Coordinates of C-alpha atoms and ligand atoms in Angstrom, one line a residue:
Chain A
X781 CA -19.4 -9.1 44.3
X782 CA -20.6 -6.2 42.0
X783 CA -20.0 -5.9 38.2
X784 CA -17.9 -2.8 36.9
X785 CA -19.1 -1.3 34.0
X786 CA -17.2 1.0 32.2
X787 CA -19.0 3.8 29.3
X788 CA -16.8 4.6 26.3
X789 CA -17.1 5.4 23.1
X790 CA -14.5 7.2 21.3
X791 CA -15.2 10.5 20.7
X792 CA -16.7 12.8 22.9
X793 CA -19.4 14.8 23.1
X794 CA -21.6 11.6 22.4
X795 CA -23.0 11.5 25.7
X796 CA -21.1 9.0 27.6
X797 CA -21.4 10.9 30.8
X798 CA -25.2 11.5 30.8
X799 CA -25.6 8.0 30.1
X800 CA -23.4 6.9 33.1
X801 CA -25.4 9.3 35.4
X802 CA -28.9 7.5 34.0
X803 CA -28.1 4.3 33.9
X804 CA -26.8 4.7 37.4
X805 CA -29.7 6.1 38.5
X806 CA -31.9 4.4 36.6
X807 CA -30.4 1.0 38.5
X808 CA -30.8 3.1 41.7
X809 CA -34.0 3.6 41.3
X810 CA -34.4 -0.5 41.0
X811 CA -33.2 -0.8 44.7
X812 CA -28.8 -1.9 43.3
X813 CA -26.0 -0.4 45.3
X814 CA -24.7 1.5 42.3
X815 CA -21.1 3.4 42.8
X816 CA -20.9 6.2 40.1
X817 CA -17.2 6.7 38.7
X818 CA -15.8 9.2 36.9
X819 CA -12.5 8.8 35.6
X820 CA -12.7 12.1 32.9
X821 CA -9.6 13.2 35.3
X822 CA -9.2 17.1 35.0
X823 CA -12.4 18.0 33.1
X824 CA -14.8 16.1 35.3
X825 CA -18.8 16.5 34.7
X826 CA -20.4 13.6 36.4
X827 CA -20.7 15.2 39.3
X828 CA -22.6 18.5 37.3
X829 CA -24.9 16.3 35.4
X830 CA -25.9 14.6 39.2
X831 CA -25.9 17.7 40.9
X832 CA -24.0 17.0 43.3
X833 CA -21.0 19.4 42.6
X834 CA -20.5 21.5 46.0
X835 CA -20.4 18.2 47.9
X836 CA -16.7 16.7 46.3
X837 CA -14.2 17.2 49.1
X838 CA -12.2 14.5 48.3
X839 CA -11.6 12.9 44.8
X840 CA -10.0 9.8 42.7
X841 CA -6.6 10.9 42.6
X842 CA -6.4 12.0 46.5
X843 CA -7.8 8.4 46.6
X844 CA -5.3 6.9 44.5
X845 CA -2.4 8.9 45.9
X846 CA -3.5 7.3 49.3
X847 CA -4.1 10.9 50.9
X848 CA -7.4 9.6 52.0
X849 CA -9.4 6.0 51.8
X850 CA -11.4 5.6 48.8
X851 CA -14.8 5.6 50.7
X852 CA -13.8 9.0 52.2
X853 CA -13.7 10.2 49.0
X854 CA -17.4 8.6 48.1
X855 CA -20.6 10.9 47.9
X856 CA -23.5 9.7 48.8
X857 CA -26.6 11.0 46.3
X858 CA -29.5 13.0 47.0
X859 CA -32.2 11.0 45.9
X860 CA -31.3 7.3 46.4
X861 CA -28.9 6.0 49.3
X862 CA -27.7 3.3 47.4
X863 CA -26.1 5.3 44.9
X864 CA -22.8 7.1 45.3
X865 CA -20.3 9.3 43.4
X866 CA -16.7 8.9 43.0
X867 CA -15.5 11.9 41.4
X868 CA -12.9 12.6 39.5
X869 CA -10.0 15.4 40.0
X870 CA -10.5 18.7 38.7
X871 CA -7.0 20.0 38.6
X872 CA -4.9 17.1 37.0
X873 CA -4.6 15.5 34.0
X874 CA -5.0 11.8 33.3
X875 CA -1.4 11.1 33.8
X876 CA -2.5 11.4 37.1
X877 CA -3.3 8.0 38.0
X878 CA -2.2 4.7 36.2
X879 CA -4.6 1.7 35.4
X880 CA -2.9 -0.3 38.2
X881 CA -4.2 2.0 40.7
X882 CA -7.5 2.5 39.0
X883 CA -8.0 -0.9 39.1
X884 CA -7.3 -1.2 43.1
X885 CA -9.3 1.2 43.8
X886 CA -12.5 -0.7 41.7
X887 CA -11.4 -4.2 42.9
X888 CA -11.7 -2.2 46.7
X889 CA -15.1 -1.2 45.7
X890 CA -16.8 -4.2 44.2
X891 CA -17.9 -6.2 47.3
X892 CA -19.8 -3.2 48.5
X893 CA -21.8 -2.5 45.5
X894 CA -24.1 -4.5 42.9
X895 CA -22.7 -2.1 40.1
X896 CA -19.8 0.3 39.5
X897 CA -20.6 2.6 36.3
X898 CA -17.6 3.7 35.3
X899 CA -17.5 6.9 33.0
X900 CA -14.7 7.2 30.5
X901 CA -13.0 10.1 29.5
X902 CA -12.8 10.8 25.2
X903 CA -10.1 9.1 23.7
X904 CA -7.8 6.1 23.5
X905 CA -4.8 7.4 25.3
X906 CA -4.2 7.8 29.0
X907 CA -7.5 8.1 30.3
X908 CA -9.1 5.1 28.3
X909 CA -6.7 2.9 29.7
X910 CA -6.7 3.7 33.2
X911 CA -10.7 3.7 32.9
X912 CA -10.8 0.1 31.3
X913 CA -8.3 -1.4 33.6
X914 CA -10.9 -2.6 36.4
X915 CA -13.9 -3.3 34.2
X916 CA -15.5 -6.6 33.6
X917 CA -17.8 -5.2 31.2
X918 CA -18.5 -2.3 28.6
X919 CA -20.8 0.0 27.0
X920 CA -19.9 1.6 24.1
X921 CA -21.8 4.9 23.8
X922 CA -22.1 6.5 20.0
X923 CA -24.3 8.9 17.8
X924 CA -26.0 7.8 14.8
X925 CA -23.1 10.2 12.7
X926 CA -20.5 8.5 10.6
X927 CA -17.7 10.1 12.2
X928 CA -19.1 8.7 15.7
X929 CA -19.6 5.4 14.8
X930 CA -15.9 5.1 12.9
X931 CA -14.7 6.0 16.3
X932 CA -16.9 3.8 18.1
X933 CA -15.6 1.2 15.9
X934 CA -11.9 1.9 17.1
X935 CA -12.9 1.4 20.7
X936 CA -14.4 -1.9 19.9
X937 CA -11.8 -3.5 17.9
X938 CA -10.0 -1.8 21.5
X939 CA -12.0 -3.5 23.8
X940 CA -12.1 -7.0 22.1
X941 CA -8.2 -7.3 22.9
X942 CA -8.9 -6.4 26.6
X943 CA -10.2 -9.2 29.3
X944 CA -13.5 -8.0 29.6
X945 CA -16.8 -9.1 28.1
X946 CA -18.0 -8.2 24.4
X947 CA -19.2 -4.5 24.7
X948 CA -23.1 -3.9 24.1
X949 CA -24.2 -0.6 22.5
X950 CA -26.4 2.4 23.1
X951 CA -27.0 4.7 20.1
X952 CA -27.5 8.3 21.5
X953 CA -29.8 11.4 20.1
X954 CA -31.4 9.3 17.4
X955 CA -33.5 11.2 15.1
X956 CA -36.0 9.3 13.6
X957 CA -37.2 12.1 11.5
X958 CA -33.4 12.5 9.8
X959 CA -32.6 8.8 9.4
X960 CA -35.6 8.4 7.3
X961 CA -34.8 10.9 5.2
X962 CA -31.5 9.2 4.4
X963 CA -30.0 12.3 6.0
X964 CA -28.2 10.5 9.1
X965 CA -27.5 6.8 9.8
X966 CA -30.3 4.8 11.1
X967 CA -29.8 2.6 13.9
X968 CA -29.7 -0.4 11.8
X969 CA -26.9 0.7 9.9
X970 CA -24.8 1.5 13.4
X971 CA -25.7 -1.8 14.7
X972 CA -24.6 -3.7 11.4
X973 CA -21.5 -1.7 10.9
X974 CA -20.3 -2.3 14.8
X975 CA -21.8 -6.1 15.0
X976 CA -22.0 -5.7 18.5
X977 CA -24.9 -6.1 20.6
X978 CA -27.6 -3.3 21.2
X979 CA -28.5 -2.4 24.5
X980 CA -30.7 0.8 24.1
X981 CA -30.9 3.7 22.2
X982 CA -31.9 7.1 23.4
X983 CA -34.1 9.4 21.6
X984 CA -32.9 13.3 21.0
X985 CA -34.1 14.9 23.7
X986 CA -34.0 18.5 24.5
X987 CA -35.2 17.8 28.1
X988 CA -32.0 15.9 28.6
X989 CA -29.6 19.2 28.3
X990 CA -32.6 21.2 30.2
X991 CA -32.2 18.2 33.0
X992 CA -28.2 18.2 33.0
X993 CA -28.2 22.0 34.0
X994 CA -30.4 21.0 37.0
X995 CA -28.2 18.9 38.6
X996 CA -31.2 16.2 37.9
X997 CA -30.6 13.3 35.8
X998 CA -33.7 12.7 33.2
X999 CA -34.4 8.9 34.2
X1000 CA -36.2 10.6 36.9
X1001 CA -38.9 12.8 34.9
X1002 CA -40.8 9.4 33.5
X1003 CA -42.9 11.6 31.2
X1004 CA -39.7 12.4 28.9
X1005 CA -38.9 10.4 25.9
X1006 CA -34.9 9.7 26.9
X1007 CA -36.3 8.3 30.1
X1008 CA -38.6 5.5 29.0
X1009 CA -34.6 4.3 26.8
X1010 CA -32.6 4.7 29.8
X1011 CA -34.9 3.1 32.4
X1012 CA -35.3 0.3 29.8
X1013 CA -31.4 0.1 29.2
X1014 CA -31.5 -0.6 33.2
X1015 CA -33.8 -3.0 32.5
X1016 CA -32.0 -5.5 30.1
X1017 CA -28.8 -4.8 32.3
X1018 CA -30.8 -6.7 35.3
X1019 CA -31.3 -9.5 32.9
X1020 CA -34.7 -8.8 31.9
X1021 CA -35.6 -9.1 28.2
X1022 CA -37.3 -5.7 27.5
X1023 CA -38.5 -5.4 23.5
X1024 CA -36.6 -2.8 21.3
X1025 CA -39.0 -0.5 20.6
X1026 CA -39.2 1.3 17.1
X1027 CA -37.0 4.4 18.4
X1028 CA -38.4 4.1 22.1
X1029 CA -40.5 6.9 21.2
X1030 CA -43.9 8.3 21.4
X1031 CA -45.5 8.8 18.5
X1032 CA -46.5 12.2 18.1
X1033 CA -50.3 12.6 18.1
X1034 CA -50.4 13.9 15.1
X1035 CA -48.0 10.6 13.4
X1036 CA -50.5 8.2 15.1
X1037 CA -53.4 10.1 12.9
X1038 CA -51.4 10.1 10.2
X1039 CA -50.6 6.5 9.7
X1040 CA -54.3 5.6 11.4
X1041 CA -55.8 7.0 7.6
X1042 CA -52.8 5.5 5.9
X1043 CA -50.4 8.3 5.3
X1044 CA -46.7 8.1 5.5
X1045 CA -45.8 9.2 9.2
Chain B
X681 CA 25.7 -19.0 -28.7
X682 CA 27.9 -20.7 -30.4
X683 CA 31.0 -19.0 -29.1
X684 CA 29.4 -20.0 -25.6
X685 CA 29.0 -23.9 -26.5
X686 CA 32.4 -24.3 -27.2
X687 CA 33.4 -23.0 -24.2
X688 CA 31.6 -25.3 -22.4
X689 CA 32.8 -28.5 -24.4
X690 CA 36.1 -27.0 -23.8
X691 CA 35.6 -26.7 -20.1
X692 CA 33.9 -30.6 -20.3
X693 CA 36.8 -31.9 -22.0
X694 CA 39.5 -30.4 -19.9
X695 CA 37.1 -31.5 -16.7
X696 CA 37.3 -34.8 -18.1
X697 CA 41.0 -34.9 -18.0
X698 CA 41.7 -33.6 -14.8
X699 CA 39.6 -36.5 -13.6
X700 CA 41.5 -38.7 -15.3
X701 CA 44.6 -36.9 -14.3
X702 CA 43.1 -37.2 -10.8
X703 CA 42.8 -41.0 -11.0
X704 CA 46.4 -41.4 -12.1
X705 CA 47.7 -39.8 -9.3
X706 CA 45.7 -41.0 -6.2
X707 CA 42.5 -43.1 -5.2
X708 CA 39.7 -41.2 -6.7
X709 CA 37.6 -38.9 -4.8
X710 CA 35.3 -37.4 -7.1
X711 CA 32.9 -35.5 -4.2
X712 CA 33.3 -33.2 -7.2
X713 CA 31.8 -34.0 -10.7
X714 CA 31.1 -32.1 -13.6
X715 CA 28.2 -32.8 -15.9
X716 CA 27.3 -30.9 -19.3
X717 CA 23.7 -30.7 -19.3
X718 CA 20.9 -28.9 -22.1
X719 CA 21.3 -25.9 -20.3
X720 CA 24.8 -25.6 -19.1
X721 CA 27.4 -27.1 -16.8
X722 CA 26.2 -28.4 -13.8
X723 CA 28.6 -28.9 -10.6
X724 CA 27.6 -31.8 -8.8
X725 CA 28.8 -32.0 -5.2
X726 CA 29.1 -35.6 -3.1
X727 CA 26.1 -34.8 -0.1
X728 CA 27.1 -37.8 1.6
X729 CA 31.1 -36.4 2.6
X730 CA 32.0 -34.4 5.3
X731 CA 32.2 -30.6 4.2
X732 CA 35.3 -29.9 5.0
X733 CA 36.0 -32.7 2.8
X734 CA 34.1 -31.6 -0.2
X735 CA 36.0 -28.2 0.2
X736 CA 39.3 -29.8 0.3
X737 CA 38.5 -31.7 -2.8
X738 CA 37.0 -28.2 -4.4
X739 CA 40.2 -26.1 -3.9
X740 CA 42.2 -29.4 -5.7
X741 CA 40.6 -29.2 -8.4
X742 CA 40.0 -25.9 -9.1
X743 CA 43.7 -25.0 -8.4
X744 CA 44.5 -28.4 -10.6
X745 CA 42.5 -26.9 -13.5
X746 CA 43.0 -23.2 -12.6
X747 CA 45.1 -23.4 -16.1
X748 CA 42.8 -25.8 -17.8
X749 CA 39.9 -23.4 -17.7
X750 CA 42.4 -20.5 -18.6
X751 CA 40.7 -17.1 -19.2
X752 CA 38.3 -17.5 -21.9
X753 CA 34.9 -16.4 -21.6
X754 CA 32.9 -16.9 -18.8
X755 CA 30.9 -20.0 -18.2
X756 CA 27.9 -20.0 -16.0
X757 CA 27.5 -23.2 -13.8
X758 CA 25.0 -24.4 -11.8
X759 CA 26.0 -26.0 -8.5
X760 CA 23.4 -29.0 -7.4
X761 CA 24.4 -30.0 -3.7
X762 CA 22.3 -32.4 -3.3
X763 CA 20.3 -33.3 0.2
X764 CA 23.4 -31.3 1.7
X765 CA 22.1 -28.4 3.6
X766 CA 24.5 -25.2 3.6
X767 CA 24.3 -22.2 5.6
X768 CA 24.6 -18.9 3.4
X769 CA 28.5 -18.6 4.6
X770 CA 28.9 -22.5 3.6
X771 CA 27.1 -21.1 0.3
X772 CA 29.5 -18.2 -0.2
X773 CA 32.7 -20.3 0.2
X774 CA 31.6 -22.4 -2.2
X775 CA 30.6 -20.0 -5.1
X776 CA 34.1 -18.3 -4.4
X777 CA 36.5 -21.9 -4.5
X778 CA 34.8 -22.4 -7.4
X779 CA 35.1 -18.9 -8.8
X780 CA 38.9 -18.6 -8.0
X781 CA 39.0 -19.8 -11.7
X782 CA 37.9 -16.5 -13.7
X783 CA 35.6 -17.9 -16.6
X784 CA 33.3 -19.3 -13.9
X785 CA 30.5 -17.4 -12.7
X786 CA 28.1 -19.6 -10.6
X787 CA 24.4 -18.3 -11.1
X788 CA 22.5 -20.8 -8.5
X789 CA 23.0 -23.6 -6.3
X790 CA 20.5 -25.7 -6.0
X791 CA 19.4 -27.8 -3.3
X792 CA 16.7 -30.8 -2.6
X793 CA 16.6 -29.2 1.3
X794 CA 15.3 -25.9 2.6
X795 CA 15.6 -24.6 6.0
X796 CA 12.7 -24.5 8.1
X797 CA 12.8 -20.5 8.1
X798 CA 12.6 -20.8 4.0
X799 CA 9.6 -23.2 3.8
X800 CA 7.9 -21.0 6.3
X801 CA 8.1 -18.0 4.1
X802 CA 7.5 -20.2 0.7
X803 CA 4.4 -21.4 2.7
X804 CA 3.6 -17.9 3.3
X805 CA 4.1 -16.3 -0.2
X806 CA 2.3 -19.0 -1.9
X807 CA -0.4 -19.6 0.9
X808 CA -3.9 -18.5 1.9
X809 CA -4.1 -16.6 5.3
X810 CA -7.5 -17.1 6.8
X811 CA -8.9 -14.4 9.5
X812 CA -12.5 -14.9 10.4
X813 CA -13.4 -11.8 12.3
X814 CA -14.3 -7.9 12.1
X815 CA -11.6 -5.5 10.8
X816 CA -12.4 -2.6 12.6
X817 CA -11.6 1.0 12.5
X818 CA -7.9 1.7 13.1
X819 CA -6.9 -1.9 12.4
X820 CA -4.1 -2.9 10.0
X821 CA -3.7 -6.6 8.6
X822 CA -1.1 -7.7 6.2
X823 CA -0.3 -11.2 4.7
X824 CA 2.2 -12.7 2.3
X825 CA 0.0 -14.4 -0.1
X826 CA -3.8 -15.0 -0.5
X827 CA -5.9 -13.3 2.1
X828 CA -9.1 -14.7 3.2
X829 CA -11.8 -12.8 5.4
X830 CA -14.4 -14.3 6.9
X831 CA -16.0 -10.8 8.3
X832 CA -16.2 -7.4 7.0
X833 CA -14.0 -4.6 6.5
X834 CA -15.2 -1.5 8.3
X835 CA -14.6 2.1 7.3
X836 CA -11.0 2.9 8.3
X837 CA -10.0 -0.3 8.2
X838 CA -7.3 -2.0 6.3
X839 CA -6.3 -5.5 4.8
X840 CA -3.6 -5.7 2.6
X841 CA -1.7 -8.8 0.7
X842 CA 1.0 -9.5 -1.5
X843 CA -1.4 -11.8 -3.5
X844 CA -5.3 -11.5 -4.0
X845 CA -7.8 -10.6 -1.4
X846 CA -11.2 -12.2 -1.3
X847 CA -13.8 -11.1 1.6
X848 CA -16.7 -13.5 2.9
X849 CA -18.5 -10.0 4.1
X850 CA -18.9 -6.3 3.5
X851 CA -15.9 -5.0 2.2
X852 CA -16.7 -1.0 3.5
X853 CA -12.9 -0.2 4.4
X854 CA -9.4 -0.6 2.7
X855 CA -8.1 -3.2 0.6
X856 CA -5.1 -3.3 -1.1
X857 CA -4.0 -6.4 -3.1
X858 CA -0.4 -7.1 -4.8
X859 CA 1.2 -4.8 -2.7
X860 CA 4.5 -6.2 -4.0
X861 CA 3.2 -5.8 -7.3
X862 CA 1.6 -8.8 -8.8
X863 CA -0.4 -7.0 -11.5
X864 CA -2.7 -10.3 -11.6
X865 CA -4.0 -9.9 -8.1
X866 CA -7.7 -9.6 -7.3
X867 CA -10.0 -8.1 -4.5
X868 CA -13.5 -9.9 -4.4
X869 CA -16.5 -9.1 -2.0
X870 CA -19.8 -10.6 -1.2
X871 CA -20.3 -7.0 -0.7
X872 CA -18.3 -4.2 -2.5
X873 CA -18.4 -1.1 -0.9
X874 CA -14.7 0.2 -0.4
X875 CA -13.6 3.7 0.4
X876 CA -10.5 2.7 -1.5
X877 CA -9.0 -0.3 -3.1
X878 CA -5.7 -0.7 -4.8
X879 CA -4.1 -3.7 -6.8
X880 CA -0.3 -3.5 -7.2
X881 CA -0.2 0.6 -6.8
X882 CA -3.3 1.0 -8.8
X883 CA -5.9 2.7 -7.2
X884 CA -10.1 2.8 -6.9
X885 CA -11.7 5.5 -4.9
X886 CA -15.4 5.3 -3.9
X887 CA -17.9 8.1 -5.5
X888 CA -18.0 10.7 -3.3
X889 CA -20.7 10.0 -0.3
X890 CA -23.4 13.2 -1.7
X891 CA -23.0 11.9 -5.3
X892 CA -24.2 8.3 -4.5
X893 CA -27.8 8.4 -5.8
X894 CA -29.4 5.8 -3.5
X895 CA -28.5 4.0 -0.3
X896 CA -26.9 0.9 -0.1
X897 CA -23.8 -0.5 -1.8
X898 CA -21.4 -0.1 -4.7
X899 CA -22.5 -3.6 -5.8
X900 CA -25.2 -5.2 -4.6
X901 CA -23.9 -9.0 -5.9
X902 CA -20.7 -10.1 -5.4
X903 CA -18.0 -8.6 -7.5
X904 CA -13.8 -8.5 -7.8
X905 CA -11.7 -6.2 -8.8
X906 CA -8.8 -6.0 -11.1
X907 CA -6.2 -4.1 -13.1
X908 CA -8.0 -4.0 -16.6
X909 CA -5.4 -4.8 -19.8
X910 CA -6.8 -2.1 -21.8
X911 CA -7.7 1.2 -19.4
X912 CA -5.0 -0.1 -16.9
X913 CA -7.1 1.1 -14.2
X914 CA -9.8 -0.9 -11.6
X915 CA -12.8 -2.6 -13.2
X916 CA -15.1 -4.7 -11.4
X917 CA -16.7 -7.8 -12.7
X918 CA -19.5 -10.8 -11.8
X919 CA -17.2 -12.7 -9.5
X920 CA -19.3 -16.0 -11.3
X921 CA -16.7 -15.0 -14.0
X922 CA -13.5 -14.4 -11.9
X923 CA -12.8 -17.9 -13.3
X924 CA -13.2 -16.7 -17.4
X925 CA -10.3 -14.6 -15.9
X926 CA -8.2 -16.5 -14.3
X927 CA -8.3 -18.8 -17.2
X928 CA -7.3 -16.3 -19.8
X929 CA -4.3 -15.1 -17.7
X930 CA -3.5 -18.4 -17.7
X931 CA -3.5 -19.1 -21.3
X932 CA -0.9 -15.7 -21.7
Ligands
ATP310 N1 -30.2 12.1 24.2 C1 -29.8 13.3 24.2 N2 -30.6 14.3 23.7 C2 -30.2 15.6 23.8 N3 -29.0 16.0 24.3 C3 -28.1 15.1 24.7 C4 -28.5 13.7 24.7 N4 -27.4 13.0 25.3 C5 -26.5 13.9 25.6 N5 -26.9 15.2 25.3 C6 -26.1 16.4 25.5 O1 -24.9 16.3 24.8 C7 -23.9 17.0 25.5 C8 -22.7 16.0 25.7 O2 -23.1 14.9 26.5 P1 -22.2 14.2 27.5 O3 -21.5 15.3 28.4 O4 -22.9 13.2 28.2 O5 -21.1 13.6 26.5 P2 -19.7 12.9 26.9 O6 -19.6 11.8 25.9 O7 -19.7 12.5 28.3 O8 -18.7 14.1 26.5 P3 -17.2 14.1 26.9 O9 -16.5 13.3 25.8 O10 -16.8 15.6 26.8 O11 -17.0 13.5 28.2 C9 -24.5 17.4 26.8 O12 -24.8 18.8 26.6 C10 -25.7 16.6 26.9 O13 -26.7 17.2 27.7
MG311 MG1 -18.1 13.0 29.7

């Protein structure tokens, strides 16, 4: 029986989709059955960021509507053949579907798959609630911005009154650089403010917008920094204990000289 | 005063007779009894009797000394009913038998026994309310009384009370204290860093976020708040001296 995982986080724009995409391929590429979800009814992306766009013939609402069965409406990926796409509608709204349905159809889809990702649309109306209804667990995506995390914070106060496990957190687009300055929150300051637990965090990473409008999620260029976060995030979902490391990145060459004579990096 | 005073002895004294009066004529009841007290007359009614016995016996003898108590002044009384619970109609017949005679104006009955409704709400008004968990963005709690967190307060986040507020954790939300207006309320912190804070209407807004020199909280030890005598507005103190304070409102 798999484990449906649903990533919110409040406000948009944070990057829950690009982190349902990697983390689903990411556990892919560990051998899991992973079943993608998007429930961002009537401004779907997952299906962009995976590349896998001109394949959708059916989608979640013809599913929920009973037009076709749910695994009709399933894409298979690619790269991996254990991972698969359920996309969302493009030309409804959330009202769409209601969580009773949405939670069918992920209760239909659990004994075939070791995880269903679940990607949740921005907001806490409609969409958020259809989107949590079947989850056992949840990721709660958020920038290191105050505005971000004060939303972040609303979906976790959210999520503690549902049935589902304590969320875990992945801070998105830290900049090490700015936090230090005191010019953006540091991680430490979005993990003590939510009190929740930390899965991963995920460098800033042009290569991730550069790998979105290739259809090909970044998990699978190793040599970027975002990768080495979201293969790790896999990682600790699996159950292994992988060390935070200081901002998962790699120093830059000219950092490790720096600090090697002493200098502040 | 004075004026007042003999009023009263007037209304003992003509009391008195009826009783006697009231012994003469049958076997004597007295589920009714008037006593003169320091601070007044004092209706005692029998708790033991039926009700609708004690009202029969009311309307008797208020219609008997409808006369008696004529249309002097006005008397206040005080009406003890003993271990008798009333309902609040029960309550309103009474105060109106007894003020079918015009001088008497009943300010309060007063009873050993309270519903289970009123010592809920005495519980709550006078009580401490413990939470122990995060108030998050978005979330609202109000209490009657003391509030107690064990947790923090995040930005956009409120707790609220009609008595004082004291939080085990980083206050970093809203509190608002006294929100029925007790001026003596306080808001304490192991860490005092509010966006906005209010006791009993009076507001404290946070420094604007570019003009706070360094990182880090308003306070770094734990402080309360409180409505200062002299500026009337918010001052923080030490909160090892919250119990100077407490002591010198207590000596006003
Ligand atoms: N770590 C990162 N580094 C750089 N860019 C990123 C990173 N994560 C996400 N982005 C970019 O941010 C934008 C928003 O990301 P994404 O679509 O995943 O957010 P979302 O939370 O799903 O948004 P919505 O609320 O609209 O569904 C995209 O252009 C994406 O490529
Ligand atoms: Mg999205």
């Amino acid at each position: 029986m798999g484990e449906a995982i649903v990533v919110t986080s409040g406000k948009g724009g944070v990057g829950k989709t690009t982190t349902s995409a990697n983390i689903g391929t990411a556990l892919a590429l560990q051998g899991k059955n992973v079943c993608l979800m998007d429930t961002d009814i009537g401004l779907r992306n997952l299906d962009v960021v995976m590349g896998l766009e001109n394949r959708i013939i059916y989608d979640l609402v013809d599913a929920a509507e009973g037009r076709c069965r749910v695994k009709q409406a399933l894409i298979k990926d690619k790269r991996f053949d254990c991972l698969h796409l359920l996309p969302a509608a493009q030309t409804k709204d959330k009202s769409a579907v209601n969580p009773a349905q949405m939670k069918a159809i992920v209760d239909e889809l659990k004994p075939d798959y070791d995880y269903i990702i679940i990607d949740c649309p921005a907001g806490i109306e409609q969409g958020y609630k259809n989107a949590v209804s079947g989850a056992d667990q949840a990721i709660v995506v958020t920038t290191p911005d105050t505005s971000a995390v004060r939303d972040a914070d609303r979906i976790v106060g959210l999520l503690e009154q549902e049935d589902i496990d304590p969320p875990k957190l992945v801070v998105n687009r830290v900049r090490s650089q700015l936090a230090s300055q005191g010019d953006m929150l540091d991680v430490d300051d979005v993990v003590s403010t939510l009190a929740i637990d930390l899965l991963g965090m995920i460098v800033d990473d042009e290569e991730v917008i550069k790998a979105a409008h290739r259809g090909e999620p970044i998990v699978m260029n190793p040599n970027s920094r975002a990768s080495l976060g979201y293969r790790n995030i896999a990682r600790r979902i699996l159950g292994e204990s992988v060390p935070l490391m200081a901002v998962e990145e790699k120093k830059s060459f000219f950092a490790k000289v720096k600090s090697m004579l002493g200098l502040k990096a | 005063m004075w004026k007042v005073s003999t009023t009263v002895e007037k209304v003992m004294i003509m009391a008195q007779l009826a009783e006697v009066k009231a012994m003469n004529t049958g076997p004597a009841k007295n589920l009714v009894t008037i006593k003169g007290t320091k601070e007044g007359l004092t209706v005692f009614l029998n708790d033991q009797c039926s009700y609708d016995a004690l009202t029969e016996e009311l309307k008797e003898k208020v219609a008997r000394d409808h006369q008696a108590f004529g249309n002097g002044p006005e008397v206040e009384v005080k009406v003890d009913v003993g271990y008798r619970f009333l309902t609040k109609e029960q309550e309103h017949q009474i105060i109106s038998l007894l003020e079918e005679a015009d001088p008497i104006k009943v300010k309060e009955i007063q009873t050993e026994v309270i519903s289970r409704e009123e010592a809920r709400k005495e519980r709550e008004e006078t009580g401490i309310t413990s939470y122990s968990q995060i108030i998050r963005s978005g979330q609202d709690i109000r209490v009657k009384g003391d509030l107690y967190l064990l947790g923090d307060v995040n930005p956009g986040g409120t707790i609220q009370a009609t008595g004082s507020i004291f939080v085990l954790g980083t206050l970093k939300g809203t509190a608002r204290a006294g929100i029925d207006g007790d001026l003596r309320a306080v808001v304490g912190a192991s860490v005092m860093d509010p966006h906005q804070l209010s006791i009993a209407g009076t507001y404290f807004h946070a420094p604007e976020r570019h003009e706070k020199k360094e990182k880090g909280p308003l306070y770094k030890e734990p402080v309360f708040a409180y409505i200062s005598e002299r500026e009337k507005e918010i001052a923080f103190e030490k909160t090892r001296l919250l119990y100077q304070m407490k002591r010198d409102i207590e000596k006003d």
